[in-house]
Amino acid sequence: MKRILYTLLGILACHTLFAQKLQPGFDKSEYTELLYAYSRWSDSTHNKGIPESNRFKRTYRSEEMGLVNRWELYEDPYGINVISIRGTTPSEVSWLANFYAAMIPAKGKLQLNDSTAFEYHFADDPRAAVHVGWSVASAFLLQDIIPVVWQQYNKGVRDFIIFGHSQGGGISYLITAQLLYYQKTGVLPADMYFKTYCSAAPKPGNLPFAYEYEASRQTGWSQTVVNAADWVPEVPVSIQTLTDFNVTNPFKNAKSMISKQKFPTNLALKHIYNQLTKHNKKAMRRYQKYLGKVASKFVVKKLVGYKSPDYFESNYYVRTGTTTVLYPDAQYYVQFPDSDTNVFVHHSLQSYLYLTDKLTD
């Protein structure tokens, strides 16, 4: 009788585990297990001292594609799957994806090669713009991700975590945005749930993109995790010009207002206005030239048939998503001291795990 009772209790416990649903909000244990699982990318991260995940197990790893991009699928006992995006590798091409940093409109078409064009839609707002290198990476990855997601859905999986560290985090914003668009347009089922962790992520796009992304995820379904000592979340370099403001702003009619002033006040104000605006405009054009047009020439050598898209007149990158700040204390800097030689000391998985462990549950 006891054996039958224990068997029934075991079946009930298993059923409860599998019925557990993905929950919004930052989960310390969940994030830690994601870092554990991600640390086993032996070709891109160092996992010294990091244990293997007890929760997430890899069941699929893609081939390399695009700008040396890959992704993995993890599964857990609760029926939750993880789409894990690899970060930057030592490859020059992988770094090229980061430096190819001009902005493009957040919706459009990318001609990836002679036979493949990818229509992307990361935001509805025509003022929204995103990083071109990570958009190209996302376009390649999504073509492999979608069939696997459908395969898992047909097995009964409804809950997916999208995870990426470093470059993988920057790409994860765009992967998430595209998957949500596919749901909205019926390409993917509406009963899928997507939760995102962008760990140590750089800035993916401009303020209109960030606003729209955050509005769609602001109930806790996208987490940006940042070590305050890490420089990677501070890039790409951001250049704000007057055209990056909302339509209603006090600068819109500045030239007209200045012209109405009496002489010589109008000349003085015009000079000040030009000094405050021309340098940013010049910097933006130079940014687009070298991190757009020049960088695209190297991309074409890697992606035969790739056609560089038209760039967006902005380089105003901003941090995106609901942010969990891992704030270093004096003890942290004993373990991870600032360094002029190891510029990734505060970007490592070990540093993120150390600070995460200090968070209250």
Coordinates of C-alpha atoms in Angstrom, one line a residue:
M1 CA 0.0 0.0 0.0
K2 CA 2.8 2.4 0.9
R3 CA 4.5 1.6 -2.4
I4 CA 1.4 2.6 -4.3
L5 CA 1.0 5.8 -2.3
Y6 CA 4.6 6.8 -3.0
T7 CA 4.2 6.1 -6.7
L8 CA 1.0 8.3 -6.8
L9 CA 2.8 11.1 -4.9
G10 CA 5.7 10.8 -7.3
I11 CA 3.4 11.1 -10.4
L12 CA 1.7 14.0 -8.8
A13 CA 5.0 15.8 -8.1
C14 CA 6.2 15.2 -11.7
H15 CA 2.9 16.6 -13.0
T16 CA 3.2 19.7 -10.8
L17 CA 6.8 20.3 -12.1
F18 CA 5.8 20.0 -15.7
A19 CA 2.8 22.2 -15.2
Q20 CA 4.9 25.0 -13.8
K21 CA 4.8 28.1 -16.1
L22 CA 7.4 30.7 -16.9
Q23 CA 7.1 33.7 -14.6
P24 CA 7.9 37.3 -15.4
G25 CA 10.5 39.3 -13.5
F26 CA 14.2 38.8 -12.5
D27 CA 14.8 35.4 -10.9
K28 CA 18.2 35.1 -9.3
S29 CA 18.2 31.3 -9.4
E30 CA 17.0 31.2 -13.0
Y31 CA 19.6 33.8 -14.2
T32 CA 22.4 31.9 -12.3
E33 CA 21.5 28.6 -14.0
L34 CA 21.4 30.4 -17.4
L35 CA 25.0 31.6 -16.8
Y36 CA 26.0 28.1 -15.7
A37 CA 24.6 26.6 -18.9
Y38 CA 26.0 29.4 -21.1
S39 CA 29.5 28.9 -19.7
R40 CA 29.8 25.6 -21.6
W41 CA 30.3 27.5 -24.9
S42 CA 33.9 26.2 -24.8
D43 CA 34.8 28.1 -28.0
S44 CA 33.7 31.6 -26.7
T45 CA 33.9 31.8 -22.9
H46 CA 36.0 30.6 -20.0
N47 CA 34.2 28.5 -17.4
K48 CA 36.9 28.2 -14.8
G49 CA 35.3 27.6 -11.4
I50 CA 31.8 27.7 -12.8
P51 CA 29.7 24.5 -12.2
E52 CA 27.5 23.0 -14.8
S53 CA 23.8 23.8 -14.7
N54 CA 21.6 21.4 -12.8
R55 CA 18.5 22.7 -14.5
F56 CA 19.3 23.5 -18.1
K57 CA 20.7 20.8 -20.5
R58 CA 21.7 21.5 -24.0
T59 CA 19.8 19.5 -26.6
Y60 CA 20.7 21.4 -29.8
R61 CA 23.6 23.5 -31.1
S62 CA 23.4 25.2 -34.4
E63 CA 26.1 25.4 -37.1
E64 CA 28.0 28.7 -37.4
M65 CA 26.2 31.2 -39.7
G66 CA 26.3 34.8 -40.7
L67 CA 29.0 36.7 -38.9
V68 CA 30.2 33.7 -37.0
N69 CA 27.0 33.4 -35.0
R70 CA 25.6 30.4 -33.3
W71 CA 22.8 29.5 -30.8
E72 CA 21.9 26.6 -28.5
L73 CA 18.7 25.1 -27.2
Y74 CA 18.5 24.2 -23.5
E75 CA 15.6 22.2 -22.0
D76 CA 14.7 21.9 -18.3
P77 CA 12.5 19.5 -16.3
Y78 CA 9.6 22.0 -16.2
G79 CA 9.0 22.2 -20.0
I80 CA 10.8 25.5 -20.3
N81 CA 13.2 25.9 -23.3
V82 CA 16.0 28.4 -23.7
I83 CA 17.2 30.0 -26.9
S84 CA 20.8 30.9 -26.0
I85 CA 22.7 33.2 -28.3
R86 CA 26.4 33.0 -28.4
G87 CA 28.5 36.2 -27.7
T88 CA 31.6 37.5 -29.4
T89 CA 34.3 34.9 -30.2
P90 CA 38.0 35.6 -30.8
S91 CA 37.3 35.5 -34.6
E92 CA 37.9 38.8 -36.5
V93 CA 34.5 38.3 -38.2
S94 CA 32.7 38.0 -34.9
W95 CA 34.3 41.3 -33.8
L96 CA 33.3 42.8 -37.1
A97 CA 29.7 42.2 -36.2
N98 CA 30.2 44.6 -33.3
F99 CA 32.1 47.3 -35.2
Y100 CA 29.6 47.2 -38.0
A101 CA 27.7 49.7 -35.8
A102 CA 25.8 52.2 -38.0
M103 CA 22.1 52.3 -37.5
I104 CA 19.4 51.1 -39.9
P105 CA 15.6 51.5 -39.7
A106 CA 14.0 49.0 -37.2
K107 CA 12.0 47.5 -40.0
G108 CA 13.0 46.7 -43.6
K109 CA 14.7 44.0 -45.7
L110 CA 18.3 42.7 -45.6
Q111 CA 19.8 41.1 -48.7
L112 CA 22.0 38.5 -46.9
N113 CA 23.4 36.9 -50.1
D114 CA 22.5 36.4 -53.7
S115 CA 19.5 34.1 -52.9
T116 CA 18.3 35.2 -49.5
A117 CA 16.5 38.3 -48.5
F118 CA 15.2 38.6 -44.9
E119 CA 12.3 40.9 -44.0
Y120 CA 12.7 42.1 -40.4
H121 CA 10.4 44.0 -38.2
F122 CA 11.9 44.9 -34.8
A123 CA 9.6 47.9 -34.2
D124 CA 6.6 49.7 -35.7
D125 CA 7.8 53.2 -35.0
P126 CA 9.4 54.7 -38.2
R127 CA 11.8 56.7 -36.0
A128 CA 13.1 53.5 -34.4
A129 CA 16.6 52.3 -35.5
V130 CA 18.9 49.5 -34.5
H131 CA 22.5 48.2 -34.8
V132 CA 23.1 46.9 -38.4
G133 CA 25.7 44.2 -37.4
W134 CA 23.5 42.6 -34.9
S135 CA 20.5 42.9 -37.2
V136 CA 22.4 40.8 -39.8
A137 CA 23.3 38.3 -37.1
S138 CA 19.7 38.1 -36.0
A139 CA 18.5 37.6 -39.6
F140 CA 20.7 34.5 -40.0
L141 CA 20.0 33.1 -36.6
L142 CA 16.2 33.4 -36.9
Q143 CA 16.1 31.3 -40.0
D144 CA 17.5 28.4 -37.9
I145 CA 15.6 29.3 -34.7
I146 CA 12.1 29.3 -36.0
P147 CA 11.9 25.7 -37.3
V148 CA 13.3 24.5 -34.0
V149 CA 10.8 26.6 -32.0
W150 CA 8.0 25.1 -34.1
Q151 CA 9.4 21.6 -33.5
Q152 CA 9.4 22.2 -29.7
Y153 CA 5.9 23.8 -29.8
N154 CA 4.6 20.6 -31.6
K155 CA 6.0 18.7 -28.6
G156 CA 4.0 20.8 -26.2
V157 CA 6.5 23.4 -25.2
R158 CA 5.0 26.9 -24.8
D159 CA 7.5 28.7 -22.6
F160 CA 10.8 30.0 -24.0
I161 CA 13.6 32.0 -22.4
I162 CA 15.8 34.0 -24.8
F163 CA 19.2 34.5 -23.3
G164 CA 22.5 36.1 -24.4
H165 CA 25.6 37.5 -22.7
S166 CA 27.6 40.3 -24.2
Q167 CA 27.1 40.4 -28.0
G168 CA 24.6 37.6 -27.5
G169 CA 22.6 40.0 -25.2
G170 CA 22.6 42.7 -27.9
I171 CA 21.3 40.3 -30.4
S172 CA 18.7 38.9 -28.0
Y173 CA 16.8 42.2 -27.9
L174 CA 16.3 41.9 -31.7
I175 CA 15.5 38.2 -31.7
T176 CA 12.8 38.9 -29.0
A177 CA 11.4 41.8 -31.0
Q178 CA 11.1 39.7 -34.1
L179 CA 9.5 36.7 -32.3
L180 CA 6.9 39.0 -30.8
Y181 CA 6.2 40.5 -34.3
Y182 CA 5.8 36.9 -35.6
Q183 CA 3.2 36.3 -32.9
K184 CA 1.3 39.5 -33.6
T185 CA 1.1 38.6 -37.3
G186 CA 0.2 34.9 -36.9
V187 CA 3.5 33.5 -38.0
L188 CA 4.0 32.0 -34.5
P189 CA 1.2 30.9 -32.2
A190 CA -0.2 33.4 -29.7
D191 CA 0.0 30.9 -26.8
M192 CA 3.8 31.0 -26.7
Y193 CA 5.5 32.9 -23.9
F194 CA 8.9 34.6 -24.3
K195 CA 11.0 35.9 -21.5
T196 CA 14.4 37.5 -22.2
Y197 CA 17.6 37.9 -20.2
C198 CA 20.1 40.3 -21.9
S199 CA 23.2 39.8 -19.8
A200 CA 26.1 42.3 -20.0
A201 CA 24.4 43.5 -23.1
P202 CA 25.5 46.5 -25.3
K203 CA 23.0 49.0 -26.4
P204 CA 20.9 47.6 -29.3
G205 CA 19.2 50.8 -30.8
N206 CA 17.9 54.3 -30.3
L207 CA 15.4 55.7 -27.9
P208 CA 12.2 55.1 -30.1
F209 CA 13.3 51.4 -30.4
A210 CA 13.9 51.2 -26.7
Y211 CA 10.6 52.8 -25.8
E212 CA 8.6 50.4 -28.0
Y213 CA 10.5 47.4 -26.9
E214 CA 10.1 48.3 -23.2
A215 CA 6.4 49.0 -23.6
S216 CA 5.9 45.5 -25.0
R217 CA 7.9 43.9 -22.2
Q218 CA 7.4 46.2 -19.3
T219 CA 5.4 43.7 -17.2
G220 CA 8.6 41.9 -16.4
W221 CA 9.2 39.8 -19.5
S222 CA 12.6 41.3 -20.5
Q223 CA 15.5 41.7 -18.0
T224 CA 18.7 43.6 -18.7
V225 CA 21.5 42.6 -16.2
V226 CA 24.4 44.9 -15.9
N227 CA 27.6 45.0 -13.8
A228 CA 28.1 48.7 -13.1
A229 CA 31.8 48.3 -13.5
D230 CA 31.5 46.7 -17.0
W231 CA 32.2 48.9 -20.0
V232 CA 30.4 46.7 -22.6
P233 CA 26.9 48.0 -21.7
E234 CA 28.2 51.5 -22.3
V235 CA 28.8 50.8 -26.1
P236 CA 28.2 51.5 -29.0
V237 CA 29.3 55.1 -28.7
S238 CA 26.2 57.3 -28.7
I239 CA 25.9 60.6 -30.5
Q240 CA 22.8 62.6 -29.9
T241 CA 21.7 65.3 -32.3
L242 CA 18.7 67.6 -32.3
T243 CA 16.9 65.2 -34.8
D244 CA 16.9 62.5 -32.1
F245 CA 14.4 64.4 -29.9
N246 CA 10.6 63.8 -30.0
V247 CA 8.6 65.8 -32.6
T248 CA 7.5 68.3 -29.9
N249 CA 10.6 69.8 -28.4
P250 CA 12.0 73.3 -27.6
F251 CA 14.8 73.0 -30.2
K252 CA 12.6 72.4 -33.3
N253 CA 12.1 76.1 -34.1
A254 CA 15.4 77.4 -32.7
K255 CA 16.6 78.8 -35.9
S256 CA 13.4 80.7 -36.5
M257 CA 13.3 82.0 -33.0
I258 CA 17.0 83.2 -33.3
S259 CA 16.3 85.0 -36.6
K260 CA 13.6 87.1 -34.9
Q261 CA 16.0 88.4 -32.3
K262 CA 17.5 91.9 -32.8
F263 CA 21.0 92.5 -34.1
P264 CA 23.6 91.7 -32.8
T265 CA 21.9 89.3 -30.4
N266 CA 20.7 87.1 -33.3
L267 CA 24.3 86.7 -34.6
A268 CA 25.6 85.8 -31.2
L269 CA 22.8 83.2 -30.7
K270 CA 23.3 81.8 -34.1
H271 CA 27.0 81.3 -33.5
I272 CA 26.2 79.5 -30.2
Y273 CA 23.6 77.3 -31.8
N274 CA 26.0 76.3 -34.6
Q275 CA 28.7 75.5 -32.1
L276 CA 26.4 73.3 -30.1
T277 CA 25.1 71.3 -33.1
K278 CA 27.6 71.1 -35.8
H279 CA 30.2 69.0 -34.0
N280 CA 27.6 66.3 -33.2
K281 CA 26.4 66.2 -36.8
K282 CA 30.0 65.9 -38.0
A283 CA 30.7 63.1 -35.6
M284 CA 27.6 61.3 -36.7
R285 CA 28.6 61.5 -40.3
R286 CA 32.1 60.2 -39.5
Y287 CA 30.6 57.4 -37.4
Q288 CA 28.3 56.3 -40.3
K289 CA 31.2 56.5 -42.7
Y290 CA 33.6 54.2 -40.8
L291 CA 31.3 52.0 -38.9
G292 CA 28.8 51.7 -41.7
K293 CA 30.1 52.2 -45.3
V294 CA 33.8 51.2 -44.6
A295 CA 32.8 48.3 -42.3
S296 CA 30.3 47.0 -44.8
K297 CA 33.1 46.4 -47.3
F298 CA 34.6 43.8 -44.9
V299 CA 31.2 42.3 -44.3
V300 CA 30.7 41.8 -48.1
K301 CA 34.0 39.8 -48.2
K302 CA 32.6 37.4 -45.6
L303 CA 29.0 37.3 -46.8
V304 CA 29.2 37.0 -50.6
G305 CA 26.2 38.7 -52.2
Y306 CA 25.4 40.8 -49.1
K307 CA 24.1 44.2 -50.0
S308 CA 24.6 47.0 -47.5
P309 CA 21.3 48.6 -46.5
D310 CA 20.5 52.3 -46.3
Y311 CA 21.6 53.8 -43.0
F312 CA 19.4 55.7 -40.5
E313 CA 20.4 59.3 -39.8
S314 CA 21.1 58.6 -36.1
N315 CA 23.7 57.1 -33.8
Y316 CA 21.9 57.8 -30.6
Y317 CA 22.3 54.4 -28.8
V318 CA 20.6 53.9 -25.4
R319 CA 20.4 51.2 -22.8
T320 CA 17.2 49.1 -23.2
G321 CA 15.0 46.9 -21.1
T322 CA 14.1 46.6 -17.4
T323 CA 17.5 46.8 -15.7
T324 CA 18.9 44.8 -12.8
V325 CA 22.0 46.5 -11.7
L326 CA 24.8 44.4 -10.1
Y327 CA 26.6 47.0 -8.1
P328 CA 30.2 46.3 -7.0
D329 CA 31.3 47.0 -3.5
A330 CA 34.9 47.2 -2.0
Q331 CA 35.1 43.4 -1.6
Y332 CA 34.2 42.9 -5.3
Y333 CA 37.2 45.0 -6.4
V334 CA 39.5 42.8 -4.2
Q335 CA 38.3 39.8 -6.2
F336 CA 38.1 41.6 -9.6
P337 CA 40.5 44.6 -9.5
D338 CA 40.5 47.2 -12.3
S339 CA 43.0 46.4 -14.9
D340 CA 44.7 48.1 -17.9
T341 CA 45.6 44.7 -19.5
N342 CA 42.5 42.6 -18.8
V343 CA 39.7 44.9 -20.1
F344 CA 37.1 42.1 -19.7
V345 CA 37.7 41.5 -16.0
H346 CA 34.3 43.1 -15.2
H347 CA 32.6 41.5 -18.2
S348 CA 33.4 37.9 -17.3
L349 CA 30.8 35.4 -16.3
Q350 CA 32.7 34.9 -13.0
S351 CA 32.2 38.6 -12.1
Y352 CA 28.5 38.5 -13.0
L353 CA 28.0 35.3 -11.0
Y354 CA 29.9 36.8 -8.0
L355 CA 27.7 39.9 -7.9
T356 CA 24.5 37.9 -8.6
D357 CA 25.2 35.7 -5.6
K358 CA 25.2 38.8 -3.4
L359 CA 21.7 39.8 -4.4
T360 CA 18.9 39.0 -2.0
D361 CA 16.6 36.2 -3.2

